[in-house]
Coordinates of C-alpha atoms and ligand atoms in Angstrom, one line a residue:
Chain A
M1 CA 71.8 70.9 155.4
K2 CA 74.7 68.8 155.9
D3 CA 77.8 70.2 157.5
I4 CA 80.6 67.6 156.5
G5 CA 83.0 68.8 153.9
H6 CA 84.0 72.1 155.2
I7 CA 87.7 72.9 154.4
E8 CA 89.9 75.5 156.0
I9 CA 93.1 76.3 154.0
Q10 CA 95.5 78.2 156.6
R11 CA 98.5 79.9 155.3
V12 CA 99.8 77.0 153.3
C13 CA 103.1 76.9 151.3
L14 CA 103.4 74.1 148.7
G15 CA 106.5 73.3 146.8
Y16 CA 108.7 70.6 145.5
K17 CA 112.1 69.4 147.0
S18 CA 114.7 68.7 144.7
G19 CA 118.1 67.8 146.6
L20 CA 118.7 70.7 148.9
D21 CA 116.5 73.0 146.9
T22 CA 112.9 73.7 147.4
K23 CA 111.0 75.2 144.7
T24 CA 107.9 77.0 146.3
V25 CA 104.9 77.0 144.2
I26 CA 101.9 78.1 146.4
Q27 CA 102.8 80.8 148.9
D28 CA 101.0 81.6 152.1
L29 CA 97.7 80.7 150.6
S30 CA 94.5 80.8 152.9
L31 CA 90.8 80.2 151.8
T32 CA 87.7 78.8 153.5
L33 CA 85.7 76.3 151.5
D34 CA 82.3 76.0 153.1
A35 CA 80.5 72.7 153.4
G36 CA 78.5 72.2 150.3
S37 CA 80.2 75.0 148.5
F38 CA 81.3 75.0 144.7
T39 CA 84.6 76.7 144.0
S40 CA 86.5 77.1 140.9
F41 CA 90.2 77.6 140.8
I42 CA 91.5 79.4 137.7
G43 CA 94.8 80.7 136.7
A44 CA 97.9 80.3 134.4
S45 CA 99.4 77.0 133.4
G46 CA 101.9 76.2 135.9
C47 CA 100.6 78.4 138.7
G48 CA 100.1 75.6 141.0
K49 CA 96.4 74.6 140.7
S50 CA 97.0 71.0 140.7
T51 CA 99.7 71.0 143.3
L52 CA 97.0 72.7 145.5
L53 CA 94.4 70.3 144.8
N54 CA 96.6 67.4 145.5
A55 CA 97.4 69.0 148.9
I56 CA 93.7 69.2 149.8
G57 CA 93.4 65.7 148.7
G58 CA 96.1 64.5 151.1
H59 CA 98.7 63.7 148.6
Y60 CA 101.2 66.5 149.3
K61 CA 102.4 67.7 152.8
P62 CA 102.5 71.3 153.0
L63 CA 105.9 72.9 153.6
S64 CA 104.1 75.0 156.2
G65 CA 100.5 75.8 157.3
S66 CA 97.6 73.4 157.4
I67 CA 94.5 72.1 155.6
I68 CA 91.9 71.0 157.8
L69 CA 88.6 69.1 157.0
D70 CA 85.8 69.3 159.5
G71 CA 88.2 70.2 162.2
V72 CA 90.9 67.5 161.6
E73 CA 94.0 68.3 159.6
I74 CA 94.3 66.3 156.3
T75 CA 97.4 64.2 156.6
T76 CA 96.6 61.3 154.0
P77 CA 94.4 60.6 151.4
G78 CA 91.1 58.9 151.7
A79 CA 87.6 58.3 150.5
D80 CA 86.1 61.3 152.0
L81 CA 88.4 63.4 149.4
G82 CA 87.6 62.1 146.1
I83 CA 89.7 63.2 143.3
V84 CA 89.7 63.3 139.4
F85 CA 93.2 63.8 138.3
Q86 CA 94.5 65.8 135.6
Q87 CA 96.3 62.7 134.1
H88 CA 94.6 59.4 133.3
T89 CA 94.5 57.3 136.4
L90 CA 92.0 54.5 135.3
F91 CA 93.3 51.0 136.3
P92 CA 94.3 49.3 133.1
W93 CA 93.6 45.8 134.4
K94 CA 90.2 46.6 135.3
T95 CA 87.1 47.1 133.1
V96 CA 85.2 50.3 133.2
K97 CA 82.5 48.8 135.5
E98 CA 85.3 47.3 137.9
N99 CA 87.1 50.6 138.0
V100 CA 84.0 52.3 139.0
R101 CA 82.9 50.1 141.5
F102 CA 86.4 49.9 143.2
G103 CA 85.6 52.6 145.6
P104 CA 82.3 51.6 147.0
M105 CA 83.8 48.0 147.3
R106 CA 86.8 49.2 149.4
R107 CA 84.4 50.9 151.7
G108 CA 82.6 47.7 152.2
A109 CA 79.7 47.8 149.9
G110 CA 78.6 44.4 148.8
R111 CA 79.1 43.4 145.4
A112 CA 75.6 43.9 144.1
A113 CA 75.2 47.4 145.7
A114 CA 78.6 48.2 144.1
D115 CA 77.5 47.1 140.7
K116 CA 74.2 48.9 140.9
L117 CA 76.0 52.2 141.9
A118 CA 78.5 51.6 139.1
D119 CA 75.7 51.2 136.5
E120 CA 74.0 54.4 137.6
Y121 CA 77.2 56.4 137.3
I122 CA 78.4 55.0 134.2
D123 CA 75.0 55.7 132.8
L124 CA 75.1 59.3 134.1
V125 CA 78.5 60.1 132.1
G126 CA 77.0 58.4 128.9
L127 CA 79.2 55.4 128.9
S128 CA 76.4 52.6 129.0
G129 CA 77.5 49.7 126.7
Y130 CA 81.0 50.1 127.6
E131 CA 80.9 48.6 131.0
S132 CA 83.1 45.6 130.0
Y133 CA 85.8 47.8 128.0
Y134 CA 89.3 48.1 129.3
P135 CA 90.6 51.7 129.5
K136 CA 93.0 50.9 126.6
M137 CA 89.9 50.5 124.2
L138 CA 88.3 53.9 125.1
S139 CA 89.2 57.3 123.7
G140 CA 90.8 59.8 126.0
G141 CA 87.5 61.8 126.5
M142 CA 85.8 58.4 127.5
Q143 CA 88.5 57.6 129.9
H144 CA 88.0 60.8 131.4
R145 CA 84.3 60.3 131.9
A146 CA 84.9 56.9 133.4
E147 CA 87.2 58.5 135.9
I148 CA 84.6 61.1 136.8
A149 CA 82.0 58.2 137.3
R150 CA 84.4 56.5 139.6
A151 CA 84.9 59.5 141.6
L152 CA 81.2 60.3 142.0
A153 CA 80.2 56.7 142.7
N154 CA 82.3 56.8 145.7
K155 CA 80.2 59.5 147.1
P156 CA 82.9 61.5 148.8
A157 CA 82.3 64.5 151.1
V158 CA 84.5 66.6 149.0
L159 CA 85.1 66.3 145.2
L160 CA 88.3 67.7 143.8
M161 CA 88.3 67.9 140.1
D162 CA 91.4 68.8 138.0
E163 CA 90.2 70.0 134.4
P164 CA 87.9 67.1 134.2
F165 CA 86.2 68.5 131.0
G166 CA 89.3 69.7 129.3
A167 CA 89.6 66.7 126.6
L168 CA 85.8 66.8 125.9
D169 CA 83.9 68.0 122.8
A170 CA 81.7 71.0 123.4
Q171 CA 78.5 68.9 123.4
M172 CA 79.7 66.4 126.0
R173 CA 81.1 69.1 128.0
A174 CA 77.8 70.8 128.0
S175 CA 75.9 67.8 129.2
L176 CA 78.5 66.7 131.9
Q177 CA 78.5 70.3 133.3
D178 CA 74.6 70.0 133.7
S179 CA 75.0 66.5 135.3
L180 CA 77.7 68.0 137.7
S181 CA 75.4 70.9 138.3
S182 CA 72.5 68.8 139.3
I183 CA 74.7 66.2 141.3
W184 CA 76.0 69.2 143.3
E185 CA 72.4 70.5 144.0
N186 CA 71.0 67.1 145.1
T187 CA 73.9 66.1 147.1
H188 CA 75.7 69.2 148.2
V189 CA 78.9 67.7 148.0
T190 CA 81.7 70.4 148.4
I191 CA 83.3 70.7 144.9
V192 CA 86.6 72.1 144.0
F193 CA 86.9 72.6 140.4
V194 CA 90.1 73.5 138.5
T195 CA 89.5 74.9 134.9
H196 CA 91.2 77.2 132.4
D197 CA 87.6 78.1 130.9
V198 CA 86.2 81.2 132.6
N199 CA 82.9 80.6 131.1
E200 CA 83.0 77.1 132.8
A201 CA 83.9 78.4 136.0
I202 CA 81.2 81.1 136.1
R203 CA 78.6 78.7 134.9
L204 CA 79.3 76.1 137.3
S205 CA 80.6 77.7 140.7
Q206 CA 79.5 80.1 143.4
R207 CA 83.1 81.4 143.7
V208 CA 85.9 81.7 141.1
V209 CA 89.4 81.9 142.8
I210 CA 92.1 83.2 140.7
I211 CA 95.5 82.1 141.5
S212 CA 98.5 84.2 140.4
R213 CA 101.7 82.6 139.2
R214 CA 103.7 85.4 140.2
S215 CA 102.6 85.6 143.8
G216 CA 101.7 82.0 144.3
S217 CA 98.7 83.0 145.9
I218 CA 95.2 84.3 145.4
S219 CA 94.9 87.4 143.2
A220 CA 91.1 87.7 143.4
I221 CA 88.0 85.8 144.5
I222 CA 85.0 86.5 142.4
E223 CA 81.4 85.7 143.9
T224 CA 79.0 84.7 141.2
N225 CA 76.0 84.6 143.4
R226 CA 73.8 83.1 140.9
D227 CA 70.2 82.8 141.4
H228 CA 69.4 79.2 140.9
D229 CA 65.8 79.7 139.7
E230 CA 67.0 81.6 136.8
P231 CA 67.5 79.2 133.6
I232 CA 71.2 78.7 133.0
E233 CA 71.2 80.1 129.7
Q234 CA 69.6 83.4 130.5
Y235 CA 72.1 83.6 133.5
M236 CA 74.9 83.0 131.3
Q237 CA 73.7 85.7 128.8
S238 CA 72.8 88.4 131.6
R239 CA 74.9 91.6 131.7
R240 CA 76.0 90.9 135.3
T241 CA 77.6 87.6 134.1
Q242 CA 79.3 89.3 131.2
E243 CA 80.7 91.9 133.8
L244 CA 81.9 88.9 136.1
K245 CA 83.7 87.4 133.0
K246 CA 85.2 90.7 132.0
R247 CA 86.5 91.0 135.4
C248 CA 88.1 87.5 135.5
L249 CA 89.7 87.9 132.3
E250 CA 91.2 91.1 133.5
M251 CA 92.6 89.3 136.5
L252 CA 94.0 86.4 134.7
P253 CA 97.3 87.3 133.1
A254 CA 98.7 88.3 136.5
Chain B
M1 CA 93.5 49.7 87.1
I2 CA 94.8 49.8 83.6
A3 CA 98.4 50.7 84.9
S4 CA 98.3 47.8 87.2
D5 CA 97.1 45.3 84.6
R6 CA 99.6 46.5 82.4
K7 CA 102.5 45.8 85.2
Q8 CA 101.0 42.4 85.9
D9 CA 101.0 41.6 82.2
R10 CA 104.7 42.5 82.0
K11 CA 105.4 40.3 85.0
T12 CA 103.8 37.5 83.5
R13 CA 105.6 37.7 80.2
E14 CA 108.8 38.1 81.8
R15 CA 108.1 35.0 83.9
D16 CA 107.0 33.1 80.8
K17 CA 110.4 34.1 79.2
Y18 CA 112.3 32.9 82.1
A19 CA 110.3 29.6 82.3
K20 CA 110.8 28.9 78.7
K21 CA 114.6 29.4 78.9
K22 CA 114.5 26.9 81.9
S23 CA 112.1 24.5 80.8
S24 CA 114.2 22.7 78.2
L25 CA 116.4 21.8 81.0
A26 CA 114.1 21.2 83.8
N27 CA 111.6 19.4 81.6
K28 CA 114.4 16.8 80.9
Y29 CA 114.4 15.7 84.6
G30 CA 110.9 16.3 85.2
L31 CA 111.6 19.0 87.9
D32 CA 109.6 21.8 86.0
Y33 CA 106.4 21.2 87.9
M34 CA 108.3 21.0 91.2
I35 CA 110.1 24.3 90.8
R36 CA 106.9 25.9 90.1
F37 CA 105.3 24.4 92.9
L38 CA 107.8 25.4 95.3
F39 CA 108.8 28.9 94.3
I40 CA 105.6 30.1 92.6
G41 CA 103.1 27.9 94.4
R42 CA 100.7 29.2 97.2
R43 CA 102.4 30.9 100.2
S44 CA 100.7 28.5 102.7
V45 CA 101.8 25.4 100.9
R46 CA 105.2 26.8 100.5
A47 CA 105.5 27.6 104.3
F48 CA 104.6 24.1 105.0
I49 CA 106.5 22.2 102.4
I50 CA 109.9 24.0 102.5
P51 CA 110.4 23.4 106.4
L52 CA 109.4 19.8 105.8
L53 CA 112.0 19.4 102.9
S54 CA 114.6 21.0 105.0
I55 CA 114.2 18.4 107.9
V56 CA 114.0 15.4 105.5
L57 CA 117.3 16.7 104.0
G58 CA 118.9 17.1 107.3
L59 CA 118.0 13.6 108.3
L60 CA 119.3 12.3 105.0
V61 CA 122.6 14.1 105.7
W62 CA 122.5 12.8 109.2
Q63 CA 121.9 9.2 108.2
W64 CA 124.8 9.6 105.4
L65 CA 127.2 10.9 107.8
T66 CA 126.7 8.1 110.4
Q67 CA 126.7 5.5 107.6
T68 CA 130.0 6.5 106.3
H69 CA 131.3 7.0 109.9
A70 CA 132.5 10.6 109.1
D71 CA 135.2 11.9 111.2
V72 CA 136.1 15.4 110.3
I73 CA 136.3 17.6 113.3
L74 CA 133.1 16.2 114.7
D75 CA 133.1 12.4 115.1
F76 CA 130.0 10.5 113.9
S77 CA 131.5 7.0 114.2
N78 CA 129.8 6.4 117.4
I79 CA 126.6 8.5 116.7
P80 CA 123.3 6.6 116.1
S81 CA 121.6 6.9 112.9
P82 CA 118.1 8.6 112.5
L83 CA 116.8 5.2 111.9
H84 CA 118.5 3.8 115.1
V85 CA 117.0 6.6 117.1
Y86 CA 113.6 5.8 115.8
K87 CA 113.9 2.0 116.6
S88 CA 115.2 2.9 120.0
F89 CA 112.2 5.3 120.5
L90 CA 109.8 2.6 119.6
N91 CA 111.6 0.4 122.2
V92 CA 111.7 2.8 124.9
V93 CA 108.2 4.3 124.6
V94 CA 106.6 1.1 125.6
T95 CA 108.5 0.7 128.7
K96 CA 107.3 1.8 132.1
A97 CA 110.8 3.3 133.0
Y98 CA 110.6 5.9 130.3
W99 CA 107.3 7.1 131.5
K100 CA 108.3 7.0 135.0
D101 CA 111.4 9.4 134.2
I102 CA 109.0 11.6 132.5
Y103 CA 106.7 11.7 135.4
W104 CA 109.6 12.3 137.9
S105 CA 110.9 15.3 135.9
L106 CA 107.8 16.9 135.5
Y107 CA 106.8 16.4 139.2
R108 CA 110.2 18.1 140.1
I109 CA 109.6 20.8 137.7
A110 CA 106.0 21.5 139.1
L111 CA 107.1 21.4 142.6
A112 CA 110.2 23.6 142.3
F113 CA 108.5 26.0 140.0
T114 CA 105.5 26.4 142.2
I115 CA 107.5 26.9 145.3
G116 CA 109.8 29.3 143.1
S117 CA 106.8 31.3 141.9
I118 CA 105.5 31.9 145.2
V119 CA 108.7 32.8 147.0
G120 CA 110.0 34.7 143.8
V121 CA 106.9 36.8 143.6
S122 CA 106.7 37.5 147.2
I123 CA 110.3 38.6 147.6
G124 CA 110.0 40.7 144.4
V125 CA 107.0 42.5 145.6
A126 CA 108.4 42.9 149.2
L127 CA 111.7 44.4 147.7
G128 CA 109.8 47.0 145.3
Y129 CA 107.6 47.9 148.2
S130 CA 109.4 48.2 151.2
T131 CA 112.7 50.2 151.4
V132 CA 113.9 48.4 154.8
L133 CA 113.4 45.0 153.4
R134 CA 115.1 46.0 150.1
L135 CA 118.2 47.2 152.3
I136 CA 118.2 43.8 154.1
V137 CA 117.6 41.4 151.4
A138 CA 119.0 43.1 148.1
P139 CA 122.6 42.4 149.1
Y140 CA 122.1 38.5 149.3
I141 CA 120.4 38.6 146.0
E142 CA 123.1 40.6 144.3
I143 CA 125.7 37.8 145.8
M144 CA 123.7 34.9 144.8
R145 CA 122.2 35.9 141.5
P146 CA 125.3 35.5 139.5
I147 CA 126.1 32.0 140.8
P148 CA 124.5 29.6 138.2
A149 CA 122.2 26.8 139.8
I150 CA 124.6 24.0 138.7
A151 CA 127.2 25.4 141.0
W152 CA 125.0 24.7 144.0
V153 CA 125.0 20.8 143.2
P154 CA 127.6 19.9 145.8
M155 CA 126.3 22.5 148.3
A156 CA 122.7 21.3 147.8
I157 CA 123.7 17.6 148.3
L158 CA 125.4 18.7 151.7
L159 CA 122.5 20.8 152.8
W160 CA 119.4 18.3 152.1
P161 CA 118.9 14.8 153.7
T162 CA 118.0 13.3 150.4
T163 CA 119.2 13.6 146.8
E164 CA 115.6 13.9 145.8
Q165 CA 115.2 17.2 147.9
S166 CA 118.5 18.6 146.7
I167 CA 117.5 18.3 143.0
V168 CA 114.2 20.2 143.8
F169 CA 116.2 22.7 145.6
I170 CA 118.6 23.2 142.6
T171 CA 115.7 23.4 140.4
F172 CA 113.9 26.0 142.6
L173 CA 117.1 28.0 142.8
G174 CA 117.1 28.1 138.9
A175 CA 113.4 29.2 138.8
V176 CA 113.5 31.8 141.6
F177 CA 115.8 34.5 140.5
P178 CA 114.5 35.5 137.2
I179 CA 111.0 35.6 138.9
V180 CA 112.4 37.7 141.9
L181 CA 114.1 40.2 139.6
N182 CA 111.3 40.7 137.1
T183 CA 108.8 41.0 139.8
W184 CA 110.9 43.6 141.5
D185 CA 111.3 45.5 138.3
G186 CA 107.5 45.6 137.5
V187 CA 106.8 46.8 141.1
K188 CA 109.3 49.5 140.9
R189 CA 107.7 50.9 137.7
V190 CA 104.0 51.3 139.2
P191 CA 102.9 54.7 138.4
V192 CA 102.5 56.9 141.4
E193 CA 99.2 58.2 139.8
L194 CA 97.7 54.9 140.1
V195 CA 98.6 54.5 143.6
K196 CA 97.4 58.0 144.5
A197 CA 94.1 57.3 142.6
A198 CA 93.6 54.1 144.8
R199 CA 94.3 55.7 147.9
S200 CA 91.9 58.5 147.1
L201 CA 89.2 55.9 146.6
G202 CA 89.8 54.6 150.0
A203 CA 92.4 51.7 149.5
N204 CA 94.5 51.2 152.4
R205 CA 98.2 50.0 152.0
I206 CA 97.2 46.3 151.8
S207 CA 94.4 47.1 149.3
V208 CA 96.9 49.0 147.2
L209 CA 99.4 46.1 147.2
F210 CA 96.8 43.5 145.9
H211 CA 94.7 45.9 143.6
V212 CA 97.3 48.1 142.1
V213 CA 100.9 47.0 142.7
V214 CA 100.5 43.0 141.8
P215 CA 98.2 43.5 139.0
Y216 CA 100.6 46.3 137.5
A217 CA 103.3 43.8 137.8
I218 CA 101.7 40.8 136.4
P219 CA 103.0 41.1 132.8
N220 CA 106.5 41.6 134.3
I221 CA 105.9 38.6 136.7
T222 CA 104.9 36.3 133.7
V223 CA 108.0 37.2 131.9
G224 CA 110.1 36.2 135.0
M225 CA 108.0 33.0 135.0
A226 CA 108.9 32.1 131.5
L227 CA 112.6 32.8 132.0
G228 CA 112.5 31.0 135.3
M229 CA 110.8 27.9 133.8
G230 CA 113.6 27.7 131.1
A231 CA 116.3 28.1 133.9
A232 CA 114.4 25.6 136.1
W233 CA 114.9 22.7 133.3
F234 CA 118.5 23.7 132.8
A235 CA 119.1 23.4 136.7
L236 CA 116.9 20.0 136.8
L237 CA 118.6 18.3 134.1
A238 CA 122.2 19.4 135.7
G239 CA 120.7 17.8 139.1
E240 CA 119.3 14.7 137.5
M241 CA 122.5 13.9 135.7
I242 CA 124.8 14.4 138.4
S243 CA 122.9 12.9 141.5
G244 CA 119.6 11.7 140.1
R245 CA 117.9 8.1 140.3
Y246 CA 115.0 8.9 138.0
G247 CA 114.1 11.4 135.8
I248 CA 114.6 12.3 132.0
G249 CA 117.9 13.9 132.7
Y250 CA 119.2 10.9 134.4
F251 CA 117.7 8.7 131.6
T252 CA 119.7 10.5 129.1
W253 CA 122.9 10.3 131.1
E254 CA 122.3 6.6 131.9
S255 CA 121.8 5.9 128.2
Y256 CA 125.4 7.1 127.5
Q257 CA 126.9 5.0 130.5
L258 CA 125.0 2.0 129.3
I259 CA 126.1 2.6 125.7
Q260 CA 122.5 2.9 124.5
Y261 CA 123.4 5.7 122.2
G262 CA 120.1 5.8 120.6
N263 CA 118.2 6.7 123.8
I264 CA 120.6 9.7 124.3
I265 CA 119.0 11.4 121.4
V266 CA 115.4 9.9 122.3
G267 CA 116.1 11.7 125.9
M268 CA 117.3 14.8 124.4
L269 CA 114.2 15.1 122.1
T270 CA 112.0 14.4 125.2
I271 CA 113.6 17.1 127.0
G272 CA 113.0 19.6 124.2
I273 CA 109.3 18.6 123.9
L274 CA 108.7 18.8 127.7
S275 CA 110.2 22.1 128.1
S276 CA 108.4 23.7 125.2
I277 CA 105.0 22.1 126.6
T278 CA 105.7 23.9 130.1
S279 CA 106.9 27.2 128.4
G280 CA 103.8 27.2 126.1
A281 CA 101.7 26.6 129.3
I282 CA 103.1 29.7 130.8
Y283 CA 102.5 31.6 127.8
L284 CA 98.7 30.5 127.6
L285 CA 98.5 31.4 131.3
K286 CA 99.6 34.9 130.6
R287 CA 97.1 35.4 127.7
K288 CA 94.4 34.2 130.1
I289 CA 95.4 36.5 133.1
V290 CA 96.3 39.7 131.2
P291 CA 93.8 40.2 128.6
W292 CA 94.1 43.9 129.3
S293 CA 97.6 44.3 128.0
E294 CA 97.1 42.8 124.5
Ligands
LIG1 N1 106.3 66.4 140.8 C1 106.8 67.5 140.7 N2 108.1 67.9 140.9 C2 108.6 69.1 140.8 N3 108.0 70.2 140.3 C3 106.8 70.0 140.2 C4 106.1 68.6 140.1 N4 104.8 68.9 140.0 C5 104.6 70.1 139.5 N5 105.8 70.9 139.6 C6 106.0 72.2 139.4 O1 105.1 72.9 140.0 C7 104.5 74.1 139.3 C8 103.0 74.0 139.6 O2 102.6 72.8 138.8 P1 100.9 72.5 138.8 O3 100.9 71.2 138.1 O4 100.4 72.6 139.9 O5 100.4 73.7 137.8 P2 99.0 73.9 137.2 O6 98.6 75.1 137.7 O7 98.1 72.6 137.6 O8 99.2 73.9 135.6 P3 98.2 73.3 134.5 O9 97.2 74.3 134.4 O10 99.3 73.5 133.3 O11 97.8 72.0 134.7 C9 105.0 73.8 137.9 O12 106.1 74.8 137.9 C10 105.6 72.7 137.9 O13 106.8 72.6 137.2
LIG2 MG1 97.2 71.2 136.6

């Protein structure tokens, strides 16, 4: 097993400064994300999930505490920390393909290799045939899929995803959930996945971390302990899974 | 269907009634056909014919004003008639000097505008990208921006060894400010999310500059270039009229001094044509380099 992509979140406080005031959003949160683990964050809107994800991605400096990737404190964003943002962030002046190959080309891959990677991941998210479209010409859901392809094609050690499937229809979401599961099983990238959907969290991840808006910290961590030999639908229907779901939902409003 | 047919019917009937009332008068002068053609005819024909007639009418009025030496507020007694201008044009267009003047003006515009674009975009990007540079350079820009390029003429002549260089310098000044300000404005608007996304994909600050900041500002840059082109012509003509030896501005001013009044208008029209061609080129350039914003 590979051992890059281990994240240690140590007593971080996160917040926003406006003038002299500081609004603290995340309060004294500690969590270990093992290399190759799949963790979901779930919590009420505005509890600070995106803020936390951005901080892991190196985009916000914690007010206190530190976030450590493989023994080194995260101070800047970088290609190791791939992120699918909640907002649309495709480059409007680049086509789908140019967007997806942007990361590999920055890392020094040749044009041909980058194109091949781009084609592969564009196909994976079901956007074949749209390579030469500009983002403006795509629907919101298609843009999100292109963004997922762009993050994946960069093969980061850690993949941070902020409600990546929120804007998709049920069928597309199920198909991308399956793709993400198999990518994770094959590459063992460390995944941190933010969602509002308890089903989705339980279906995909090993651990569901519930963040409370009141305390700005973790209110519960629920291990799913899924046996990966069990077919997914059977697993989702099982009594144990139903129990987990109930526990998650009970914790949520807090 | 039926309702609209009926409406159509009523319309036609009303029109017929109107036409009948008019026809007795119009037929007498054989105008009936023309009126119908102009006001009921096909839109595309109308869109072409009416502007043409308007110009012809204008030329006729101009011819009449000059022939009668009209002098009411505006003095037409020394103004060449359209026919005179046309003859002047035929005389001038075969001379080498006319084309040489055009060549010199275009050359100065091309040189000054190219330098102005490179300098303007660089300064604009630097201003938007680096706080320290902004604090150092912005005050100078704020001081110089409101000074029209023409006001630089005496300074330019003192500063540069040759008049040629001072004319190019003045033209450059005309072009550069709109380009700086619009580039700066575009760079300021770059959404922070796009920069974050690029950084998370492994782009360093230089990559972010060339792959995010500059492309994002390109629509603004082209707006600055279009404005800069207009300002460059303005400045060039001032420079040429005051201190030039060649150029279409010099041609126009010289025509006045040599009392070749027909050539003044030939010069003016030439300037108009050249300036719209160069502006059109920028518009085409924009369409070509920013297909994603259409
Ligand atoms: N740039 C910012 N400046 C100031 N405050 C901010 C900023 N971004 C977020 N906040 C505040 O931080 C808090 C947490 O926001 P965040 O986006 O992390 O929530 P979230 O859990 O991702 O919510 P959602 O589920 O709706 O996406 C909110 O109260 C929000 O108002
Ligand atoms: Mg969020």
